[in-house]
Coordinates of C-alpha atoms in Angstrom, one line a residue:
Chain Q
X1440 CA -26.9 19.5 -3.0
X1441 CA -27.6 22.8 -2.1
X1442 CA -30.0 22.0 1.3
X1443 CA -26.5 20.1 0.9
X1444 CA -23.8 22.8 1.7
X1445 CA -26.4 24.7 3.3
X1446 CA -27.3 22.4 6.4
X1447 CA -23.5 21.7 8.1
X1448 CA -24.0 26.0 8.3
X1449 CA -27.0 25.2 10.2
X1450 CA -25.4 23.0 12.4
X1451 CA -22.7 25.4 12.4
X1452 CA -24.1 27.7 13.5
X1453 CA -24.0 29.2 16.6
X1454 CA -27.7 28.3 19.0
X1455 CA -30.1 29.9 19.2
X1456 CA -28.4 32.7 16.5
X1457 CA -31.8 35.0 15.3
X1458 CA -29.3 34.0 11.6
X1459 CA -29.0 30.5 11.8
X1460 CA -32.0 30.0 9.9
X1461 CA -31.0 33.0 7.2
X1462 CA -27.6 31.8 6.7
X1463 CA -28.9 27.9 6.1
X1464 CA -30.9 29.2 3.8
X1465 CA -29.1 29.8 1.8
X1466 CA -28.5 29.1 -2.1
X1467 CA -24.5 27.7 -2.9
X1468 CA -24.8 29.9 -5.5
X1469 CA -26.3 33.0 -3.6
X1470 CA -23.2 31.9 -1.6
X1471 CA -20.0 32.3 -4.4
X1472 CA -22.0 35.6 -5.8
X1473 CA -20.8 37.0 -2.0
X1474 CA -18.0 35.8 -1.2
X1475 CA -17.3 37.5 -4.8
X1476 CA -19.1 40.0 -4.1
X1477 CA -16.9 40.9 -0.6
X1478 CA -13.8 40.0 -2.6
X1479 CA -14.9 42.9 -4.9
X1480 CA -15.7 45.2 -2.5
X1481 CA -12.4 45.1 -0.8
X1482 CA -10.4 45.6 -3.3
X1483 CA -13.0 48.8 -4.8
X1484 CA -12.3 49.2 -1.2
X1485 CA -8.7 49.5 -0.8
X1486 CA -8.8 51.3 -4.5
X1487 CA -10.6 53.9 -2.8
X1488 CA -8.7 54.5 0.8
X1489 CA -5.2 54.5 -1.3
X1490 CA -6.0 55.1 -4.5
X1491 CA -3.4 54.5 -7.2
X1492 CA 0.4 55.5 -6.5
X1493 CA 1.9 55.4 -9.9
X1494 CA 4.3 53.1 -11.9
X1495 CA 6.8 52.4 -9.6
X1496 CA 10.0 52.1 -11.1
X1497 CA 11.8 51.3 -8.5
X1498 CA 10.6 47.9 -7.7
X1499 CA 12.7 45.9 -10.4
X1500 CA 10.5 42.1 -10.1
X1501 CA 13.6 40.7 -12.1
X1502 CA 16.0 41.4 -10.1
X1503 CA 14.7 38.4 -8.0
X1504 CA 16.9 35.8 -10.4
X1505 CA 19.2 37.8 -10.2
X1506 CA 22.8 36.4 -9.1
X1507 CA 24.8 38.2 -7.5
X1508 CA 28.6 37.2 -6.4
X1509 CA 28.5 36.3 -2.9
X1510 CA 32.4 34.6 -2.7
X1511 CA 34.3 34.8 -6.3
X1512 CA 35.6 32.5 -8.3
X1513 CA 37.0 33.2 -11.5
X1514 CA 39.1 30.7 -13.3
X1515 CA 41.2 33.4 -16.4
X1516 CA 37.5 33.5 -18.4
X1517 CA 36.4 31.5 -16.7
X1518 CA 33.6 33.1 -13.5
X1519 CA 32.4 29.9 -10.6
X1520 CA 31.8 32.3 -8.4
X1521 CA 29.2 31.1 -5.2
X1522 CA 25.9 32.9 -6.2
X1523 CA 21.9 32.0 -5.1
X1524 CA 22.4 29.7 -7.7
X1525 CA 25.5 27.4 -7.1
X1526 CA 23.9 27.2 -3.6
X1527 CA 20.7 26.1 -5.0
X1528 CA 22.5 23.5 -6.9
X1529 CA 24.5 22.0 -3.6
X1530 CA 21.7 21.9 -2.1
X1531 CA 19.0 20.1 -5.3
X1532 CA 22.9 17.8 -4.6
X1533 CA 22.8 17.4 -1.1
X1534 CA 19.5 16.9 -0.9
X1535 CA 19.0 14.7 -3.3
X1536 CA 22.0 12.2 -2.2
X1537 CA 20.8 12.7 1.8
X1538 CA 16.5 11.5 1.2
X1539 CA 17.7 9.0 -1.4
X1540 CA 21.0 6.9 0.0
X1541 CA 19.3 7.7 3.4
X1542 CA 16.3 5.4 2.1
X1543 CA 18.6 2.9 0.0
X1544 CA 20.1 2.3 3.5
X1545 CA 16.5 1.4 5.4
X1546 CA 14.7 -0.2 3.1
X1547 CA 12.1 -2.0 5.1
X1548 CA 9.9 -5.2 4.4
X1549 CA 6.9 -3.7 5.0
X1550 CA 8.0 -0.1 4.2
X1551 CA 6.5 3.3 5.9
X1552 CA 4.8 6.2 3.6
X1553 CA 7.8 7.8 3.4
X1554 CA 9.8 4.4 1.7
X1555 CA 6.7 3.9 -0.2
X1556 CA 6.6 7.4 -1.8
X1557 CA 10.4 6.3 -3.3
X1558 CA 9.8 3.8 -4.0
X1559 CA 7.2 4.6 -5.9
X1560 CA 8.7 6.8 -8.2
X1561 CA 11.8 5.2 -8.3
X1562 CA 9.4 2.5 -9.8
X1563 CA 8.4 5.7 -12.7
X1564 CA 11.4 6.3 -13.5
X1565 CA 12.1 2.8 -14.5
X1566 CA 9.2 1.0 -15.6
X1567 CA 7.2 4.4 -17.3
X1568 CA 10.6 6.3 -18.0
X1569 CA 12.7 4.6 -18.3
X1570 CA 11.7 0.4 -19.8
X1571 CA 9.3 1.9 -22.7
X1572 CA 12.2 4.0 -24.0
X1573 CA 15.4 2.1 -23.6
X1574 CA 16.4 -2.2 -24.9
X1575 CA 17.7 -3.8 -21.5
X1576 CA 21.4 -3.5 -22.2
X1577 CA 20.9 0.8 -22.8
X1578 CA 18.2 0.9 -19.6
X1579 CA 20.9 -0.4 -17.2
X1580 CA 23.1 1.5 -19.0
X1581 CA 21.2 4.7 -18.8
X1582 CA 18.8 4.4 -15.3
X1583 CA 21.2 6.6 -13.4
X1584 CA 21.3 8.8 -15.8
X1585 CA 18.1 9.9 -16.8
X1586 CA 16.3 8.6 -12.3
X1587 CA 19.6 11.4 -11.4
X1588 CA 17.5 13.7 -14.3
X1589 CA 14.2 12.6 -12.7
X1590 CA 15.2 13.0 -8.8
X1591 CA 17.4 15.9 -9.2
X1592 CA 15.6 18.0 -11.2
X1593 CA 13.4 17.4 -9.2
X1594 CA 13.8 17.7 -5.7
X1595 CA 15.5 21.2 -7.6
X1596 CA 12.2 22.1 -8.7
X1597 CA 10.5 21.8 -5.0
X1598 CA 13.3 23.0 -2.9
X1599 CA 12.4 26.1 -5.6
X1600 CA 9.1 26.4 -3.4
X1601 CA 10.4 26.6 -0.5
X1602 CA 11.4 31.0 0.8
X1603 CA 14.6 30.9 2.3
X1604 CA 17.3 33.4 3.4
X1605 CA 18.8 34.4 -0.4
X1606 CA 17.9 37.9 -0.7
X1607 CA 21.1 39.3 -0.4
X1608 CA 19.6 43.1 -2.2
X1609 CA 17.4 43.2 0.2
X1610 CA 18.2 42.1 3.9
X1611 CA 16.8 43.1 7.6
X1612 CA 18.0 42.5 10.8
X1613 CA 18.0 40.2 14.2
X1614 CA 20.0 41.5 16.9
X1615 CA 22.4 43.7 14.4
X1616 CA 22.8 40.5 11.7
X1617 CA 22.0 41.5 8.4
X1618 CA 20.1 38.0 7.3
X1619 CA 19.5 37.9 4.2
X1620 CA 15.2 38.4 3.0
X1621 CA 13.6 35.4 2.9
X1622 CA 13.0 34.7 -0.9
X1623 CA 11.7 32.1 -3.1
X1624 CA 13.7 30.8 -6.4
X1625 CA 14.9 27.8 -8.3
X1626 CA 17.6 26.7 -9.8
X1627 CA 15.6 25.1 -12.7
X1628 CA 14.9 29.3 -13.4
X1629 CA 17.6 29.7 -14.9
X1630 CA 17.9 28.9 -18.3
X1631 CA 22.6 27.1 -17.9
X1632 CA 21.5 24.4 -16.1
X1633 CA 18.1 23.0 -18.1
X1634 CA 20.4 24.2 -21.1
X1635 CA 23.9 22.3 -19.7
X1636 CA 21.8 19.3 -19.0
X1637 CA 20.0 19.4 -22.5
X1638 CA 23.5 19.4 -23.8
X1639 CA 24.7 16.8 -21.5
X1640 CA 21.2 14.7 -23.0
X1641 CA 21.8 14.8 -26.9
X1642 CA 25.7 15.3 -26.8
X1643 CA 24.7 11.6 -25.1
X1644 CA 22.1 10.5 -27.5
X1645 CA 24.4 10.8 -31.1
X1646 CA 27.4 9.0 -29.4
X1647 CA 25.0 6.6 -28.4
X1648 CA 23.3 6.7 -32.2
X1649 CA 26.2 6.4 -33.2
X1650 CA 28.3 4.1 -31.5
X1651 CA 25.0 1.1 -32.4
X1652 CA 24.7 2.4 -36.2
X1653 CA 28.0 3.4 -37.2
X1654 CA 28.1 7.4 -38.7
X1655 CA 26.1 6.8 -42.2
X1656 CA 23.6 4.7 -40.1
X1657 CA 22.4 7.7 -37.7
X1658 CA 23.0 10.4 -40.0
X1659 CA 20.4 7.9 -42.5
X1660 CA 18.5 6.4 -39.5
X1661 CA 17.4 10.4 -39.5
X1662 CA 15.2 10.4 -42.4
X1663 CA 12.4 9.3 -42.2
X1664 CA 11.0 5.5 -43.3
X1665 CA 9.2 5.4 -46.7
X1666 CA 11.4 7.6 -48.3
X1667 CA 13.9 5.3 -50.2
X1668 CA 13.2 5.9 -53.6
X1669 CA 12.3 10.2 -53.7
X1670 CA 14.6 12.0 -55.4
X1671 CA 18.4 12.9 -53.4
X1672 CA 17.7 16.5 -53.6
X1673 CA 14.1 16.1 -51.2
X1674 CA 15.8 13.5 -49.2
X1675 CA 19.0 16.7 -48.4
X1676 CA 15.6 19.3 -47.9
X1677 CA 14.5 17.0 -45.8
X1678 CA 17.2 15.7 -43.8
X1679 CA 17.7 19.3 -43.7
X1680 CA 14.5 20.1 -42.2
X1681 CA 15.6 16.6 -39.6
X1682 CA 19.1 18.0 -38.8
X1683 CA 17.4 21.0 -37.5
X1684 CA 14.5 20.1 -35.4
X1685 CA 17.8 18.0 -33.2
X1686 CA 18.9 21.4 -33.2
X1687 CA 15.5 22.5 -32.0
X1688 CA 15.7 19.7 -29.5
X1689 CA 18.4 21.9 -27.5
X1690 CA 16.1 25.0 -27.6
X1691 CA 12.9 23.0 -26.1
X1692 CA 14.3 20.6 -23.7
X1693 CA 15.8 22.9 -22.2
X1694 CA 14.0 26.2 -22.4
X1695 CA 11.1 24.1 -21.3
X1696 CA 12.5 23.3 -18.2
X1697 CA 13.8 26.7 -17.5
X1698 CA 10.5 28.6 -18.9
X1699 CA 7.5 26.8 -16.8
X1700 CA 10.2 27.1 -13.8
X1701 CA 10.5 30.5 -14.1
X1702 CA 6.8 31.5 -14.9
X1703 CA 5.6 29.8 -12.8
X1704 CA 7.7 31.2 -10.1
X1705 CA 7.1 34.8 -11.5
X1706 CA 3.4 34.0 -11.2
X1707 CA 3.7 33.4 -7.5
X1708 CA 5.4 36.6 -7.2
X1709 CA 3.7 38.3 -9.2
X1710 CA 0.6 37.8 -7.3
X1711 CA 2.1 37.6 -4.2
X1712 CA 1.3 41.2 -4.3
X1713 CA 4.4 42.7 -6.7
X1714 CA 1.8 43.4 -9.8
X1715 CA 0.4 45.6 -6.9
X1716 CA 3.6 47.1 -6.0
X1717 CA 4.2 47.6 -9.3
X1718 CA 2.2 48.8 -10.3
X1719 CA 1.0 50.9 -7.6
X1720 CA -1.6 49.9 -7.5
X1721 CA -2.1 48.3 -3.4
X1722 CA -6.0 47.2 -4.3
X1723 CA -4.3 44.8 -6.8
X1724 CA -3.5 43.2 -4.1
X1725 CA -6.1 42.0 -3.0
X1726 CA -7.6 41.0 -5.6
X1727 CA -4.8 38.7 -6.4
X1728 CA -3.6 37.0 -3.5
X1729 CA -6.0 33.9 -2.7
X1730 CA -4.8 33.4 -7.0
X1731 CA -0.6 33.6 -5.3
X1732 CA -2.0 30.2 -2.8
X1733 CA -3.7 28.5 -6.3
X1734 CA -0.8 28.8 -8.4
X1735 CA 1.2 27.9 -6.1
X1736 CA -0.3 24.9 -5.1
X1737 CA -0.5 23.8 -9.1
X1738 CA 4.0 24.7 -9.0
X1739 CA 4.2 22.5 -6.1
X1740 CA 1.6 19.9 -7.2
X1741 CA 1.6 19.5 -10.1
X1742 CA 4.2 21.4 -12.5
X1743 CA 7.5 20.4 -10.3
X1744 CA 7.0 17.2 -10.7
X1745 CA 5.7 17.1 -13.9
X1746 CA 8.7 18.8 -15.6
X1747 CA 11.2 16.2 -13.5
X1748 CA 9.2 13.7 -15.4
X1749 CA 8.8 15.6 -18.7
X1750 CA 12.6 15.8 -19.3
X1751 CA 13.6 12.4 -17.9
X1752 CA 11.4 10.5 -21.0
X1753 CA 12.6 13.2 -23.2
X1754 CA 15.8 12.1 -22.9
X1755 CA 14.1 8.4 -22.6
X1756 CA 13.2 8.8 -25.7
X1757 CA 15.7 10.4 -27.5
X1758 CA 18.4 7.5 -26.0
X1759 CA 15.9 5.2 -27.7
X1760 CA 14.8 7.0 -30.6
X1761 CA 18.5 7.4 -31.3
X1762 CA 19.8 3.6 -31.1
X1763 CA 16.4 1.5 -32.1
X1764 CA 16.3 0.0 -35.7
X1765 CA 14.3 2.3 -36.7
X1766 CA 14.4 5.3 -36.5
Chain P
X561 CA -5.8 34.5 -19.7
X562 CA -5.3 38.3 -20.3
X563 CA -4.1 38.9 -17.2
X564 CA -1.5 36.4 -17.2
X565 CA -0.1 37.6 -21.5
X566 CA -0.2 40.7 -19.9
X567 CA 2.4 39.5 -16.1
X568 CA 3.6 37.4 -19.3
X569 CA 4.5 40.1 -22.0
X570 CA 6.1 43.2 -18.4
X571 CA 8.3 39.9 -17.4
X572 CA 9.6 40.3 -21.1
X573 CA 9.8 44.0 -21.4
X574 CA 11.4 44.0 -17.6
X575 CA 13.6 40.9 -19.0
X576 CA 15.2 43.2 -22.1
X577 CA 15.2 46.0 -19.7
X578 CA 17.3 45.3 -17.3
X579 CA 19.3 43.4 -20.3
X580 CA 19.9 46.6 -22.0
X581 CA 21.6 47.5 -18.9
X582 CA 23.2 45.0 -18.4
X583 CA 24.1 44.0 -21.8
X584 CA 22.4 41.0 -22.9
X585 CA 19.4 39.9 -20.6
X586 CA 20.7 37.8 -17.5
X587 CA 17.4 35.8 -17.5
X588 CA 17.8 34.4 -20.2
X589 CA 22.0 34.0 -21.2
X590 CA 24.0 31.1 -19.7
X591 CA 26.5 31.1 -17.8
X592 CA 30.2 29.0 -18.6
X593 CA 30.3 29.2 -14.4
X594 CA 26.8 28.0 -13.7
X595 CA 26.6 25.2 -16.2
X596 CA 30.4 23.9 -14.8
X597 CA 29.1 23.9 -11.6
X598 CA 25.6 22.3 -12.8
X599 CA 27.7 19.3 -14.3
X600 CA 30.3 19.0 -11.4
X601 CA 27.6 18.5 -8.3
X602 CA 24.7 16.8 -11.3
X603 CA 27.9 14.4 -11.9
X604 CA 28.8 13.4 -8.4
X605 CA 25.2 13.0 -7.0
X606 CA 25.1 10.7 -9.8
X607 CA 28.3 9.0 -8.9
X608 CA 27.4 9.0 -5.3
X609 CA 23.1 7.8 -6.4
X610 CA 24.0 4.8 -9.4
X611 CA 27.3 4.0 -6.4
X612 CA 24.9 3.5 -3.4
X613 CA 21.0 4.7 -4.3
X614 CA 20.1 2.9 -7.0
X615 CA 21.8 -0.8 -6.4
X616 CA 20.6 -1.2 -2.7
X617 CA 17.2 0.3 -3.9
X618 CA 16.7 -2.1 -6.4
X619 CA 17.6 -4.9 -4.2
X620 CA 15.4 -3.9 -2.1
X621 CA 12.1 -4.1 -4.3
X622 CA 13.6 -7.5 -6.3
X623 CA 13.8 -9.0 -2.3
X624 CA 10.3 -8.1 -2.0
X625 CA 8.6 -9.1 -5.6
X626 CA 11.2 -12.2 -5.0
X627 CA 9.4 -12.9 -1.5
X628 CA 6.7 -11.8 -2.2
X629 CA 6.8 -14.0 -5.3
X630 CA 8.3 -16.9 -3.0
X631 CA 4.3 -15.7 -1.1
X632 CA 2.8 -16.3 -3.5
X633 CA 4.1 -19.5 -4.4
X634 CA 3.6 -20.6 -0.6
X635 CA 0.0 -20.4 0.3
X636 CA -0.9 -22.1 -3.3
X637 CA 1.6 -24.6 -1.9
X638 CA -0.3 -24.6 1.5
X639 CA -3.9 -24.6 0.3
X640 CA -2.6 -27.4 -2.6
X641 CA -2.0 -29.0 0.9
X642 CA -4.9 -28.0 3.0
X643 CA -7.1 -28.7 0.3
X644 CA -5.5 -32.5 -0.2
X645 CA -6.1 -32.9 3.4
X646 CA -9.1 -31.5 3.6
X647 CA -10.0 -34.3 1.6
X648 CA -8.9 -37.0 3.3
X649 CA -10.3 -36.2 6.2
X650 CA -13.7 -35.7 4.2
X651 CA -12.9 -39.7 3.2
X652 CA -11.6 -40.3 6.2
X653 CA -14.8 -38.8 8.2
X654 CA -16.9 -40.1 5.6
X655 CA -15.6 -43.9 6.5
X656 CA -15.4 -42.7 10.3
X657 CA -19.1 -42.3 10.0
X658 CA -19.8 -45.9 8.4
X659 CA -17.5 -46.7 11.0
X660 CA -20.3 -45.4 13.3
X661 CA -22.9 -46.5 11.2
X662 CA -20.9 -50.5 11.1
X663 CA -21.2 -50.3 14.9
X664 CA -23.9 -48.6 15.3
X665 CA -26.0 -51.8 14.3
X666 CA -23.7 -54.5 15.4
X667 CA -24.4 -52.6 19.4
X668 CA -27.7 -52.4 18.2
X669 CA -27.9 -56.6 16.6
X670 CA -25.8 -57.5 19.9
X671 CA -28.2 -56.0 22.5
X672 CA -31.2 -57.5 20.8
X673 CA -29.2 -61.3 21.0
X674 CA -28.6 -60.1 24.3
X675 CA -32.1 -59.0 25.6
X676 CA -33.0 -62.2 23.8
X677 CA -31.0 -64.1 25.5
X678 CA -31.2 -62.5 28.4
X679 CA -34.7 -63.5 28.4
X680 CA -34.6 -66.7 27.5
X681 CA -32.0 -67.1 30.0
X682 CA -34.6 -65.5 33.0
X683 CA -37.2 -67.6 31.7
X684 CA -35.8 -70.7 32.0
X685 CA -34.2 -69.9 35.6
X686 CA -37.7 -69.0 36.7
X687 CA -38.2 -72.3 35.3
X688 CA -35.2 -73.7 37.6
X689 CA -36.8 -72.0 40.5
X690 CA -40.1 -72.9 40.2
X691 CA -39.3 -76.3 39.3
X692 CA -37.1 -76.0 42.2
X693 CA -39.2 -74.7 45.0
X694 CA -41.9 -77.5 43.7
X695 CA -39.3 -79.6 44.7
X696 CA -38.8 -78.1 48.6
X697 CA -42.4 -77.7 48.5
X698 CA -42.9 -81.3 48.0
X699 CA -40.2 -82.3 50.7
X700 CA -40.8 -80.6 53.3
X701 CA -45.1 -81.7 52.8
X702 CA -43.5 -85.0 52.8
X703 CA -40.9 -84.5 56.3
X704 CA -44.6 -83.0 58.0
X705 CA -46.6 -85.9 57.4
X706 CA -43.9 -88.0 58.3
X707 CA -43.5 -85.9 61.5
X708 CA -48.0 -85.6 61.7
X709 CA -47.6 -89.0 60.9
X710 CA -45.6 -90.0 63.8
X711 CA -47.4 -87.4 66.4
X712 CA -50.9 -89.9 65.9
X713 CA -48.6 -93.6 66.5
X714 CA -47.9 -91.6 69.9
X715 CA -51.0 -90.2 70.5
X716 CA -53.1 -93.1 69.2
X717 CA -50.5 -95.3 71.8
X718 CA -51.5 -92.8 74.8
X719 CA -55.3 -92.9 73.9
X720 CA -55.5 -96.9 73.5
X721 CA -53.0 -97.0 77.2
X722 CA -55.9 -95.0 78.3
X723 CA -58.8 -96.9 77.6
X724 CA -56.8 -101.1 78.7
X725 CA -55.1 -100.0 81.0
X726 CA -52.7 -101.7 79.3
X727 CA -49.4 -100.7 77.8
X728 CA -48.5 -102.3 74.7
X729 CA -45.5 -103.7 73.8
X730 CA -43.9 -102.0 71.6
X731 CA -44.4 -104.4 68.7
X732 CA -47.8 -104.8 69.7
X733 CA -47.7 -100.3 69.5
X734 CA -45.7 -100.5 66.2
X735 CA -47.6 -102.8 64.5
X736 CA -51.4 -101.3 65.9
X737 CA -50.3 -98.5 65.0
X738 CA -49.8 -98.8 60.9
X739 CA -52.5 -100.4 60.3
X740 CA -54.3 -97.4 62.9
X741 CA -52.4 -95.0 60.3
X742 CA -53.2 -97.3 56.9
X743 CA -57.2 -96.6 57.6
X744 CA -56.1 -92.3 57.6
X745 CA -56.2 -91.0 54.5
X746 CA -53.9 -88.4 53.9
X747 CA -54.4 -87.2 50.8
X748 CA -55.8 -84.1 51.9
X749 CA -53.1 -83.3 53.4
X750 CA -50.5 -83.2 51.2
X751 CA -53.5 -82.2 48.4
X752 CA -52.9 -84.7 46.0
X753 CA -56.3 -86.6 47.0
X754 CA -57.9 -83.3 45.7
X755 CA -56.1 -82.5 43.2
X756 CA -56.8 -86.9 42.3

């Protein structure tokens, strides 16, 4: 292994370089240790140069998620003002509609890469998310909703990692024009959005359950099977626990998505320099900055898709559970 | 992990501080307006996708699945036909080989027969030619003997005239010559004398 790693560096070294054989002779372990040493050395050097400025009270990282009113729309007590989150909702909706209809209009018998990716996602929504949880009729009725949940959340999450000029708190001047600073933000990092989707799911699955079984039978189906001979008080207790668990779904489904995306963005913010600014230790930035890349790849490559998948899958499971013959 | 814990704690405390400042944390307080916007935009997206995107994608996937199924069926059918054709060709080939062998055998037999016939015919023809040549030789010999005989007769007459100084009439000449010739043995000239 070490020789295999050493070989390319030997080849990469310029011909006749006196350091080439020395470099080629280093083991992987030594290279890793040198790398860590250099990494820490730079941080210590920066700490010695810039020192500690003390805690920065002026910097408020949470303000990155603050919604400033851009266009005020007030209908009585309801604030429908256009802000950053509404813009992201528009972008997510527009992008979802544009991408899906664009692909749908250009469906070829021999698909290209983009079409293949969309087909894989569509097939996954149909056969992995909806198929196993819902019967044929329910799947037909609820597939558009669940598929939209998946694609819409996915696009919302993904555009959350594109830096867009949305930070109106800080601006920069281009030919006299005050342009908002580029920032990353995700609509799903705001609790309102996952919560309203969760409410739709929550109400829908109860309505479907009542429609399929009738109110009493549906409520009775909340009790796990095998409790027929249990005394009524114990049954009521278990029913109360089940009822609480149904209400807990409101929190778990919405907060899971919201907290994951918010935490991801906070991590990127802190690792990308926020922590160094906040604590006034510039050297910390050198340490955390490489981690920002790692978290960015993790968020874009896994979390964004995973959270959309989990939300859609749980939606299908809740709907299927409410309408299936046995709970 | 410890670092992440610190960060999370810092974030939450910051959120809480901010919340205190603004009468409730904006990070965790849902807004009705944003929820309505979400419902409108999500609903519109779902409506458009269910009308324009999903049916077309499904249709295209169904069409492709059908095409693939048909292609597989066609391929199986063609394979079956190919197998049938192959077995038929093999049977025909075997038949053709048998026919070829038969033709070869017959040709060989015919060639042998023709050779035998040609040999017999050649022999007969050769014998006929030999016979004809013999006949010609005999006829020629006979004609030559007659000519010699005539020549000898004429010479004899001439010699007799010289000896006797007397001319003989044709009848005497003929008689004398025939008498003389009767005494001469020509069998040696014709070859028969030596054979006999």
